[in-house]
mmCIF file of C-alpha atoms in Angstrom:
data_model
loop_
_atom_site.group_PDB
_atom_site.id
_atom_site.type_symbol
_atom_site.label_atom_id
_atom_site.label_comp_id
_atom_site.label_asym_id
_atom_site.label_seq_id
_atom_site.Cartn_x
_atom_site.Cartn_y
_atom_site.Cartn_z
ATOM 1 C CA UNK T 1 0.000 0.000 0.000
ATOM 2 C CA UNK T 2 1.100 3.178 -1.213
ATOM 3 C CA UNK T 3 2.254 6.348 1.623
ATOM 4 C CA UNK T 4 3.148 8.991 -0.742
ATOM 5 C CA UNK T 5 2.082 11.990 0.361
ATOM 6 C CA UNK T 6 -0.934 13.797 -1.968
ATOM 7 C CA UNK T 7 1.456 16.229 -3.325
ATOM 8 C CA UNK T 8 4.230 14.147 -4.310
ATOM 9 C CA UNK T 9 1.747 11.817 -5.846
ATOM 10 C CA UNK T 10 -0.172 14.697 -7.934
ATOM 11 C CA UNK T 11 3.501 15.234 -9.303
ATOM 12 C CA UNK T 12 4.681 11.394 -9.695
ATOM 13 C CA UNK T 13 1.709 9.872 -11.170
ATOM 14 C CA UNK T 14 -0.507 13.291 -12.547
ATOM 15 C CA UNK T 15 -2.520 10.907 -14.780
ATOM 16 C CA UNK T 16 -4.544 9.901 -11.672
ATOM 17 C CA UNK T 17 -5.879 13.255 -10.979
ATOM 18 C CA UNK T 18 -9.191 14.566 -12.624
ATOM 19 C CA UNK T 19 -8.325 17.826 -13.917
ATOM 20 C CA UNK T 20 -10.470 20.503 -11.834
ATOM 21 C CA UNK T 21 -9.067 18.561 -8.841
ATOM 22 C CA UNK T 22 -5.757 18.725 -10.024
ATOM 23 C CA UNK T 23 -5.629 22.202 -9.824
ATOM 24 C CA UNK T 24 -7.199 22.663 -6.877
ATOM 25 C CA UNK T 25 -4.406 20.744 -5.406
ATOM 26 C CA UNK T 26 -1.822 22.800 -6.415
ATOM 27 C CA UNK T 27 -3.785 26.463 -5.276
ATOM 28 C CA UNK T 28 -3.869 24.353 -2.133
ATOM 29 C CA UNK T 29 -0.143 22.807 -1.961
ATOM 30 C CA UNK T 30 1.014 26.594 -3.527
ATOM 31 C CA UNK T 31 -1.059 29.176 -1.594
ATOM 32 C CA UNK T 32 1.500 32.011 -1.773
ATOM 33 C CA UNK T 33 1.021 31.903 -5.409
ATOM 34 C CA UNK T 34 -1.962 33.568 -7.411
ATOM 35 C CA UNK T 35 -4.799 31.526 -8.101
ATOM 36 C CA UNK T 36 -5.691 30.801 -11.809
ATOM 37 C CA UNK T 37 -6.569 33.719 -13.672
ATOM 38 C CA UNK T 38 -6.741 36.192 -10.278
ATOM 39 C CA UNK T 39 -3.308 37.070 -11.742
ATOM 40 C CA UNK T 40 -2.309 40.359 -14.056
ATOM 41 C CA UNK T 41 0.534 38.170 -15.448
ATOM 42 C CA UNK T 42 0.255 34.391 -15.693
ATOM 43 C CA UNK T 43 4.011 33.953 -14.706
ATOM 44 C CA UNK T 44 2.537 34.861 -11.194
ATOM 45 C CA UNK T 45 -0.226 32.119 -11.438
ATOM 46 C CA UNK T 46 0.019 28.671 -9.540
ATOM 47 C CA UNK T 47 0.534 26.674 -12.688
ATOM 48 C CA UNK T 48 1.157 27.034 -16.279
ATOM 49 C CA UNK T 49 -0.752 25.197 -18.679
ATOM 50 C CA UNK T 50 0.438 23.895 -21.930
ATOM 51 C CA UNK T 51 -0.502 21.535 -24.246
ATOM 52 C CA UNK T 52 1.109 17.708 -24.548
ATOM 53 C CA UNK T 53 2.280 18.156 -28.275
ATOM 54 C CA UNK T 54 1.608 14.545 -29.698
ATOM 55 C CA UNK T 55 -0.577 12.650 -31.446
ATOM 56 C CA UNK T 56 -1.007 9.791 -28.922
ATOM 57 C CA UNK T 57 -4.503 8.757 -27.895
ATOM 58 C CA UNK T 58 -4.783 10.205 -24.622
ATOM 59 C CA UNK T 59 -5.179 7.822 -21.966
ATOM 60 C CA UNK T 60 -6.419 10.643 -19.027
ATOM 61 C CA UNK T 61 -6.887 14.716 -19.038
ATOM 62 C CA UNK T 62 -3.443 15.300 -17.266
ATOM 63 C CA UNK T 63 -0.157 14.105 -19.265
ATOM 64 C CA UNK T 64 2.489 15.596 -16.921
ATOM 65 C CA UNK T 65 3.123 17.813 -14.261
ATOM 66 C CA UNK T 66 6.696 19.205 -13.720
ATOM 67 C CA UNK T 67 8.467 21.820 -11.699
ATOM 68 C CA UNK T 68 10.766 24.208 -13.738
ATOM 69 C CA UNK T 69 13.291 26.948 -13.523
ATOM 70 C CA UNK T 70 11.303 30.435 -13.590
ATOM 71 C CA UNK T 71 13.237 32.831 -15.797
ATOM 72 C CA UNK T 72 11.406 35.695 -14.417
ATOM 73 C CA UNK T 73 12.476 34.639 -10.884
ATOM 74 C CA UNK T 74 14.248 32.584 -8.397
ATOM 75 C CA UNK T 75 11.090 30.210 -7.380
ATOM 76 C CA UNK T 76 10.105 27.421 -9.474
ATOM 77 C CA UNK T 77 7.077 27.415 -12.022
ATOM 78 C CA UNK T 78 4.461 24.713 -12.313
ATOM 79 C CA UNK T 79 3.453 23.134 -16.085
ATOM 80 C CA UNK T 80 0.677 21.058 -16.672
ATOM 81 C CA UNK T 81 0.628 19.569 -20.095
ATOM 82 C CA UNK T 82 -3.117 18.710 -20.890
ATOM 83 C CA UNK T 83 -4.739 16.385 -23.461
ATOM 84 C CA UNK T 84 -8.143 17.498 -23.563
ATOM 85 C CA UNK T 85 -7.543 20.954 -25.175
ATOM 86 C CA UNK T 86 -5.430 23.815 -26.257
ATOM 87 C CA UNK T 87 -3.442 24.631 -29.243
ATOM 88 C CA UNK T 88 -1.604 21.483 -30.264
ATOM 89 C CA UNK T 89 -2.151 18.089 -29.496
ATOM 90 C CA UNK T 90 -4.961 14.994 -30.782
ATOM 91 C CA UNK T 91 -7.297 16.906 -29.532
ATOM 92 C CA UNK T 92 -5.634 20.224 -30.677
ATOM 93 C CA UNK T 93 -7.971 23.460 -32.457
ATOM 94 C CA UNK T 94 -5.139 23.469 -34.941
ATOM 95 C CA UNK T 95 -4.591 21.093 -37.916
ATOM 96 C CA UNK T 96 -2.270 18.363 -37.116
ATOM 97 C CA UNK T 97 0.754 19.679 -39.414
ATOM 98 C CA UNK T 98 0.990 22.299 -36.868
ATOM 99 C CA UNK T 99 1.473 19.091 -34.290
ATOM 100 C CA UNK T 100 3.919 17.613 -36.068
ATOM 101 C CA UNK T 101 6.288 20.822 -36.964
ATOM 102 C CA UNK T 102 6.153 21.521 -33.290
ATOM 103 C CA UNK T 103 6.905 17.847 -32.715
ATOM 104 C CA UNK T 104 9.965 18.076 -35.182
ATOM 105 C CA UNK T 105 11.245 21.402 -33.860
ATOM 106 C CA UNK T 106 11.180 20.112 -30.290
ATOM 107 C CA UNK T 107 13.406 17.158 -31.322
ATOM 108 C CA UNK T 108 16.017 19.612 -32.270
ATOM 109 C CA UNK T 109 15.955 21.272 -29.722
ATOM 110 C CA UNK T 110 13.621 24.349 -30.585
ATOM 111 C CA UNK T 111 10.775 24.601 -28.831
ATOM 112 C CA UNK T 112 10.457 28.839 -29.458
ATOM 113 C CA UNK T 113 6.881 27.578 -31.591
ATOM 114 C CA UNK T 114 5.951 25.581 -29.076
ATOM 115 C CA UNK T 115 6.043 27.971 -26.063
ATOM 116 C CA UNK T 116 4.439 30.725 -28.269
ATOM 117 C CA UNK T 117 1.027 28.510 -29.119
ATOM 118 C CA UNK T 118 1.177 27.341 -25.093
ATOM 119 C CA UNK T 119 0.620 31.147 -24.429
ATOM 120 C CA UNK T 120 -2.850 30.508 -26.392
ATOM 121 C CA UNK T 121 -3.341 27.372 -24.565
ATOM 122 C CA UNK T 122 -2.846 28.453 -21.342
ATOM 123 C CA UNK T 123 -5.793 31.161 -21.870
ATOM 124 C CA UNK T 124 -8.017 29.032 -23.381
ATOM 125 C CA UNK T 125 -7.490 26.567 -20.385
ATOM 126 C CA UNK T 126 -7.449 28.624 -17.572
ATOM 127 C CA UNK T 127 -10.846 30.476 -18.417
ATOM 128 C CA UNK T 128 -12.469 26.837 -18.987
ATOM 129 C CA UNK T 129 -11.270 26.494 -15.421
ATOM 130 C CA UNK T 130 -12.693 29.129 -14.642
ATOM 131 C CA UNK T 131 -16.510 28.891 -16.177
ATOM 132 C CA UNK T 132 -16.306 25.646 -14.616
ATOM 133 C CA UNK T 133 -15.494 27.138 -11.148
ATOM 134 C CA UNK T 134 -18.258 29.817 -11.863
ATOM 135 C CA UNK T 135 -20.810 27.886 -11.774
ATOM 136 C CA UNK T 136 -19.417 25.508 -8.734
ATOM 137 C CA UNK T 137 -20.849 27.127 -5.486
ATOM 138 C CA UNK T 138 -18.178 24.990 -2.712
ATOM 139 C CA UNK T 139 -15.312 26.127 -4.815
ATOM 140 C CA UNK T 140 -16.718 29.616 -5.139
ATOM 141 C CA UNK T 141 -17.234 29.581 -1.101
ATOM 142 C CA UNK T 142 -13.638 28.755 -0.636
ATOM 143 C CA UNK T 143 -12.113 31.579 -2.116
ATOM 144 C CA UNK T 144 -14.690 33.778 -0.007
ATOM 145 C CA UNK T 145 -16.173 35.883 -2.776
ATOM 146 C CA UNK T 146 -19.489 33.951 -4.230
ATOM 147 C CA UNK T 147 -22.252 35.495 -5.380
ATOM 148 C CA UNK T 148 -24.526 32.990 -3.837
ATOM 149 C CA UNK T 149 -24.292 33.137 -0.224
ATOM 150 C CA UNK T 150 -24.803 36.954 -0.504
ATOM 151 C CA UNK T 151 -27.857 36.158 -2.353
ATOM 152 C CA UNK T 152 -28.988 33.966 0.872
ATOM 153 C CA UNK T 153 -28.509 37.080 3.625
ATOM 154 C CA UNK T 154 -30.228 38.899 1.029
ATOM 155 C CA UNK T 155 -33.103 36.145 1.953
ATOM 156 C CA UNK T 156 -32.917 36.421 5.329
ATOM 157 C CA UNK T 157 -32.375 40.133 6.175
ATOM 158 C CA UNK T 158 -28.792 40.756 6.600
ATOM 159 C CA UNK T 159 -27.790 41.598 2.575
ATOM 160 C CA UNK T 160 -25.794 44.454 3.940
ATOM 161 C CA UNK T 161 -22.545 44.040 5.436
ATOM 162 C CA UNK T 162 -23.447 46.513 8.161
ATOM 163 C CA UNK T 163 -25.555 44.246 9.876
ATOM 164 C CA UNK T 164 -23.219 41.827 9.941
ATOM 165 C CA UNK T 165 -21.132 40.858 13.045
ATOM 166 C CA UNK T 166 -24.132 42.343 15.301
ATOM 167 C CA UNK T 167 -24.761 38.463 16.984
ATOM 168 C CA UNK T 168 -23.133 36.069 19.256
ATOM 169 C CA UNK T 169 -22.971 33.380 16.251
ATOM 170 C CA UNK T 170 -21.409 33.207 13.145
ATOM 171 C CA UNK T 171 -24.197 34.836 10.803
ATOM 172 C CA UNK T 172 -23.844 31.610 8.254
ATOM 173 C CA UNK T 173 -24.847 29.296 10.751
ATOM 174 C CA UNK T 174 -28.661 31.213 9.948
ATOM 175 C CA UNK T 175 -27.950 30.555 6.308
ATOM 176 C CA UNK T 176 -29.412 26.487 6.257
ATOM 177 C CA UNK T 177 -32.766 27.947 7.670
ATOM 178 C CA UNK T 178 -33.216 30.746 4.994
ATOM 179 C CA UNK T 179 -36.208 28.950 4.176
ATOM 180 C CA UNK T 180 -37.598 29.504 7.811
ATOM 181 C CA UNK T 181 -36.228 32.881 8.191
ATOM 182 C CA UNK T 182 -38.321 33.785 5.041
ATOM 183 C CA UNK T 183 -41.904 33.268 6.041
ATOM 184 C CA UNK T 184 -42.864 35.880 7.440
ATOM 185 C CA UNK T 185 -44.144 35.729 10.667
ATOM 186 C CA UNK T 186 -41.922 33.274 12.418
ATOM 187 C CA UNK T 187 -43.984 31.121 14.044
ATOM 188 C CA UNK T 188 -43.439 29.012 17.008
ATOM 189 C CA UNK T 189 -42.841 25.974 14.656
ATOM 190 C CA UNK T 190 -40.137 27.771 13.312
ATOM 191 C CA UNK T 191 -38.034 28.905 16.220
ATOM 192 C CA UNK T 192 -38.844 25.439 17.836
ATOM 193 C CA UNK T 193 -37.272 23.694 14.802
ATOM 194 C CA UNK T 194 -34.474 26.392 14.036
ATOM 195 C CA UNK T 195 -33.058 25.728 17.997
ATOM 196 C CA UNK T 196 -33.616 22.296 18.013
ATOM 197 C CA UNK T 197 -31.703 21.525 15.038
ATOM 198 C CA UNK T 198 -28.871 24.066 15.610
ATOM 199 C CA UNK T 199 -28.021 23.320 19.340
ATOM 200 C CA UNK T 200 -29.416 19.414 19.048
ATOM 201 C CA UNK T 201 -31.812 19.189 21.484
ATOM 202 C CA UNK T 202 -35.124 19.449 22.354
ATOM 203 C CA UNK T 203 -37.279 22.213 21.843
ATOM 204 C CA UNK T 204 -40.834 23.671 22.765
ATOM 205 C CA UNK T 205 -42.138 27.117 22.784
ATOM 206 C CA UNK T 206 -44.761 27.966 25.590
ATOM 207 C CA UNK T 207 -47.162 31.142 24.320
ATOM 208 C CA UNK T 208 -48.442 33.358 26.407
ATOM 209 C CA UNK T 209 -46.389 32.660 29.419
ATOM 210 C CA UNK T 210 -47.199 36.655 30.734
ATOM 211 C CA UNK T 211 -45.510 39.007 32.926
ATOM 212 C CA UNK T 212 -45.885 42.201 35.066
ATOM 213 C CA UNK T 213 -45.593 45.395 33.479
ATOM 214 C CA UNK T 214 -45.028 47.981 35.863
ATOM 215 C CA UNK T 215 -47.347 51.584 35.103
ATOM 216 C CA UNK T 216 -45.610 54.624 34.598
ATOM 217 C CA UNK T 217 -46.269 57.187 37.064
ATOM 218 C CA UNK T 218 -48.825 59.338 34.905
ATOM 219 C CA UNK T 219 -50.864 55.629 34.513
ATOM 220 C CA UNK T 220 -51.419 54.962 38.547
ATOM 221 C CA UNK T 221 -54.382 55.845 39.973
ATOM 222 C CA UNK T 222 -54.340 58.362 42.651
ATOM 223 C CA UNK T 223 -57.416 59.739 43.877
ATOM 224 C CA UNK T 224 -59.091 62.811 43.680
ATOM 225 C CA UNK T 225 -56.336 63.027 41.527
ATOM 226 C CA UNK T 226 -55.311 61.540 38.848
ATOM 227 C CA UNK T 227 -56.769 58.296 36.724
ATOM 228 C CA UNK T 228 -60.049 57.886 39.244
ATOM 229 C CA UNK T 229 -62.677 57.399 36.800
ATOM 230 C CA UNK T 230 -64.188 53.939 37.880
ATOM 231 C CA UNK T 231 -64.659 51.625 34.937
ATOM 232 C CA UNK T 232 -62.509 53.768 32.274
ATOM 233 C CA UNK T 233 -58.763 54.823 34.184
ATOM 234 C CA UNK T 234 -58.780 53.170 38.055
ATOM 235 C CA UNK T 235 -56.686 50.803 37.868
ATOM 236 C CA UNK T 236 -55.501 48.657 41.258
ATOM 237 C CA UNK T 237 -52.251 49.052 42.171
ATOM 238 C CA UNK T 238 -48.611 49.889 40.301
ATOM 239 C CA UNK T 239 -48.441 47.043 37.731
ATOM 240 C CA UNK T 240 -50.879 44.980 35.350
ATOM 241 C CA UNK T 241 -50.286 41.551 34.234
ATOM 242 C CA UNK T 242 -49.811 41.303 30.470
ATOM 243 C CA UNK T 243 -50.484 37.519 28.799
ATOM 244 C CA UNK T 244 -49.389 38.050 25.176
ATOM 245 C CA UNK T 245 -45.838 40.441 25.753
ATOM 246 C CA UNK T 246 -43.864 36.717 27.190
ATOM 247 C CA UNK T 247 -43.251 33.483 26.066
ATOM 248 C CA UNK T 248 -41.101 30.593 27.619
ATOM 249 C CA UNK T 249 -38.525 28.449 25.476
ATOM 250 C CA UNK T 250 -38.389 25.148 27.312
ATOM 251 C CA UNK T 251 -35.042 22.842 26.615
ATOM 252 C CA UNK T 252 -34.333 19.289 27.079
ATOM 253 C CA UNK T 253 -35.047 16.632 28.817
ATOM 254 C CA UNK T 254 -30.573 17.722 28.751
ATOM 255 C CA UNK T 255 -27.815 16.257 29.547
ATOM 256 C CA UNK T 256 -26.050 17.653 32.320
ATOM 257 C CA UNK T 257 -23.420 18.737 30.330
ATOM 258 C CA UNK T 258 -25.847 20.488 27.938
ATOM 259 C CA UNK T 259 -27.317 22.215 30.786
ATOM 260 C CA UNK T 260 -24.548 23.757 32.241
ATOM 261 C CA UNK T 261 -24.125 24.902 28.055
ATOM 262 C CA UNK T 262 -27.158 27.032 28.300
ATOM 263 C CA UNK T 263 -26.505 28.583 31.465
ATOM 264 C CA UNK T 264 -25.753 32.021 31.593
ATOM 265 C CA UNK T 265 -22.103 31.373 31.847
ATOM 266 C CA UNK T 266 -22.267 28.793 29.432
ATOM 267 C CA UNK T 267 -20.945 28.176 25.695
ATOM 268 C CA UNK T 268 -24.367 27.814 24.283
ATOM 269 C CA UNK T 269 -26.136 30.901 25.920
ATOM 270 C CA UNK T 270 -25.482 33.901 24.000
ATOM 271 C CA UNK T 271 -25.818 32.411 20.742
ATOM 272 C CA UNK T 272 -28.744 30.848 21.760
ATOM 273 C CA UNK T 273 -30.512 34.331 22.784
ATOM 274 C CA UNK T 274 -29.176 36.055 19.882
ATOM 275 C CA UNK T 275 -30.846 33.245 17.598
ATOM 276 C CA UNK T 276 -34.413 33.606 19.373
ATOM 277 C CA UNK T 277 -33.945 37.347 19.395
ATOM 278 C CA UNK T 278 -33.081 37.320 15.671
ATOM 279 C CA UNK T 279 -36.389 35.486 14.914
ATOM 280 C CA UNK T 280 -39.083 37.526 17.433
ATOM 281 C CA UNK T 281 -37.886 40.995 16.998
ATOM 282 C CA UNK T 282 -37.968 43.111 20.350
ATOM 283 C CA UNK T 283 -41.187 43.802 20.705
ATOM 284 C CA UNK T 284 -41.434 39.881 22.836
ATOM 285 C CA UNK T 285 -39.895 39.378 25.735
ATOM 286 C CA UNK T 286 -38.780 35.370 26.554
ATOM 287 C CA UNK T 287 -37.233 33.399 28.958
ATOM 288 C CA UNK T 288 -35.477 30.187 28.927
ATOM 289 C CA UNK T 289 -36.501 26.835 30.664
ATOM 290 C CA UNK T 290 -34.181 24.188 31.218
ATOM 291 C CA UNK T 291 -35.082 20.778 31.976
ATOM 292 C CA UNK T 292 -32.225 18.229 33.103
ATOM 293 C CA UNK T 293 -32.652 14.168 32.914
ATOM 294 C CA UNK T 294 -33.630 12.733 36.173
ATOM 295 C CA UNK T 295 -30.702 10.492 35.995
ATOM 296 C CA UNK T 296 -28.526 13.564 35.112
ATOM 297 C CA UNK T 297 -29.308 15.316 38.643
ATOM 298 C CA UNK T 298 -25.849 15.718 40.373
ATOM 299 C CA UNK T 299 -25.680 15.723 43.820
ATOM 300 C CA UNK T 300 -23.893 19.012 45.538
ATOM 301 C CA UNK T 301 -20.482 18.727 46.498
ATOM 302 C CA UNK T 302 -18.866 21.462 48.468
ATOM 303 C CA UNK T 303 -15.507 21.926 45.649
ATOM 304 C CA UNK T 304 -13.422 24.406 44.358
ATOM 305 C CA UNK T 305 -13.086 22.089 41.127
ATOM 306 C CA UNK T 306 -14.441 23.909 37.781
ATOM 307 C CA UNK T 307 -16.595 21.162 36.681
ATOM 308 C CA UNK T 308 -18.131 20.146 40.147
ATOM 309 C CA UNK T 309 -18.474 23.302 41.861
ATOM 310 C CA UNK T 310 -21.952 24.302 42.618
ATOM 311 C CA UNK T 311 -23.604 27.261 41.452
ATOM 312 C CA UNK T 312 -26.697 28.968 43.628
ATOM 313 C CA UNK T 313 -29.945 28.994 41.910
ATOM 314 C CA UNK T 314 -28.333 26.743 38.884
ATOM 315 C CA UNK T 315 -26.204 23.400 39.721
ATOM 316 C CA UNK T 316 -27.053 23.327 43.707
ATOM 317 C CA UNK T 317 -29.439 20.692 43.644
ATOM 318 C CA UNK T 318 -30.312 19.618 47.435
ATOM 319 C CA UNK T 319 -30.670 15.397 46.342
ATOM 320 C CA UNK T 320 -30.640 12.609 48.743
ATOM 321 C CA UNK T 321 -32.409 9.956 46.539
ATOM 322 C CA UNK T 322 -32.119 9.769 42.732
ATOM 323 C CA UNK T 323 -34.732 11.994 41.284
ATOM 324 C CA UNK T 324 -37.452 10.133 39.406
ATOM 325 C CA UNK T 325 -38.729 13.145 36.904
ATOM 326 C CA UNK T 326 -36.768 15.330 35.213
ATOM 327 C CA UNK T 327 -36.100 19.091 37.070
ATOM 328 C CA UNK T 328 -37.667 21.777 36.006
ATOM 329 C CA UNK T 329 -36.682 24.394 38.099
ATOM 330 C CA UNK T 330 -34.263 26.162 36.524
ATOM 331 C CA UNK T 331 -36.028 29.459 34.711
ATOM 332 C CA UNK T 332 -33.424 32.134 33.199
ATOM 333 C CA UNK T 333 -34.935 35.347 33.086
ATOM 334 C CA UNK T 334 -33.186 36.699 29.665
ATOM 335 C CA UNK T 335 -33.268 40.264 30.826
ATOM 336 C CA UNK T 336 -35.220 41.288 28.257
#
């Protein structure tokens, strides 16, 4: 069994290689070097294409890949003679006299008309590497300038690069539910399956959970004064309870290890709010239920230890007896 590394193969046995991979080795193994045709000069480009002057069938796409002396400079240059195209060749644009004289002239030594028709060839190659890679979204991505996944934040609301950067997640990771993101409005169905499938777990959105919204001072009722009028302005007390301003986000049942994710101080917890606040807007406020596996329940131990140290209000479970439901007791109020 062969252990050549992947370069040293692409170089000792080039016939293996599909083309398009070929050279996506090479912008790979060469990345100091200009890409094909993102060059003003090809002698700056990874490779040099030329045609394989001959009028052999071709057995594969690639004839032979060498390393030569760069006149221009101290570095080596990278050819690639091709069969499936170019000037010269079996498969050549040119008639096959043209072939043969550059076959003759190469025997003795001149290759001058040789090299001139490869300057042809190389063009005529690199831009069918290039329509090819047009049209190729993954090799587009790579090179960080496709059309495509700007057309996708177009889809979901961020087609401006100023509202990039504003979340505690990579903006991409919204990019797979673009087709979510696009109905308009997000229902529960859709922030239930957006979390659940980006963080792995369980997820269920509880409407109407309600809150108290405290009156502003020109609301209370004071009388003889102010907001007296029985039926129409009294209103009891300094705050009002409001059904449809809250909902709840419940997680799990969780691993314990997922848990202590979405805690406040966890990995998961930012990127998790900015996700549900991305999809509801501010005018809802939320908060965040976690529910851990019975069997995941740890008992509190008194440590200084960063994975078993106890946390009031979070990981301070008072357990004498393994629990038989799962705990839901742990409510994170999201600030909002």
């Amino acid at each position: 069994m062969e252990n050549k590394p992947l370069n040293q193969k692409l170089f000792d046995e080039p016939y293996k290689f599909e083309f398009f991979q070929a050279v996506r080795l090479l912008e790979r193994i060469f990345p100091e070097r200009s890409a094909v045709t993102r060059s003003v000069t090809p002698q700056t480009e990874v490779v040099r294409f030329r045609s394989n002057a001959s009028l052999r069938f071709p057995p594969s796409e690639i004839y032979e890949i060498i390393e030569t002396d760069d006149e221009f400079s101290d570095k080596k240059k990278i050819e690639m003679f091709v069969n499936f195209m170019g000037m010269l060749g079996i498969v050549g644009v040119l008639p096959v006299h043209y072939t043969e004289l550059a076959v003759e002239r190469a025997r003795y030594g001149d290759k001058a008309f040789w090299a001139f028709l490869d300057i042809f060839s190389h063009r005529a190659v690199s831009m069918f590497f290039r329509a090819w890679e047009k049209y190729r979204f993954p090799v587009q991505y790579e090179r960080g300038n496709d059309d495509f996944t700007a057309y996708l934040f177009d889809f979901i609301g961020l087609g401006t690069q100023g509202l990039h950067g504003k979340m505690s997640l990579d903006d991409e990771n919204l990019l797979p539910y673009g087709g979510l993101i696009l109905q308009k409005p997000h229902s529960t169905s859709a922030l239930e399956q957006i979390l659940a499938d980006y963080f792995r777990v369980k997820a269920k959105i509880q409407q109407f959970s309600g809150q108290w919204l405290s009156l502003d001072e020109e609301s209370i009722t004071r009388l003889g004064k102010a907001n007296s009028s029985l039926g129409t302005t009294a209103i009891a007390g300094t705050r009002v309870w409001d059904y449809q301003s809250k909902f709840r986000v419940v997680l799990g049942s969780l691993k314990f290890t997922e848990f202590q994710a979405f805690l406040p101080n966890g990995t998961a917890y930012q990127p998790m709010l900015s996700m549900i606040r991305f999809m509801t807007g501010e005018e809802l406020d939320f908060e965040v239920q976690l529910k851990l596996k019975a069997k995941e329940v740890p008992s509190t131990i008194l440590t200084t230890r960063a994975k078993r140290r106890p946390m009031l209000g979070w990981t301070s479970f008072l357990k004498t007896k393994p629990f038989k439901q799962d705990d839901e007791q742990v409510i994170l109020q999201t600030g909002n």
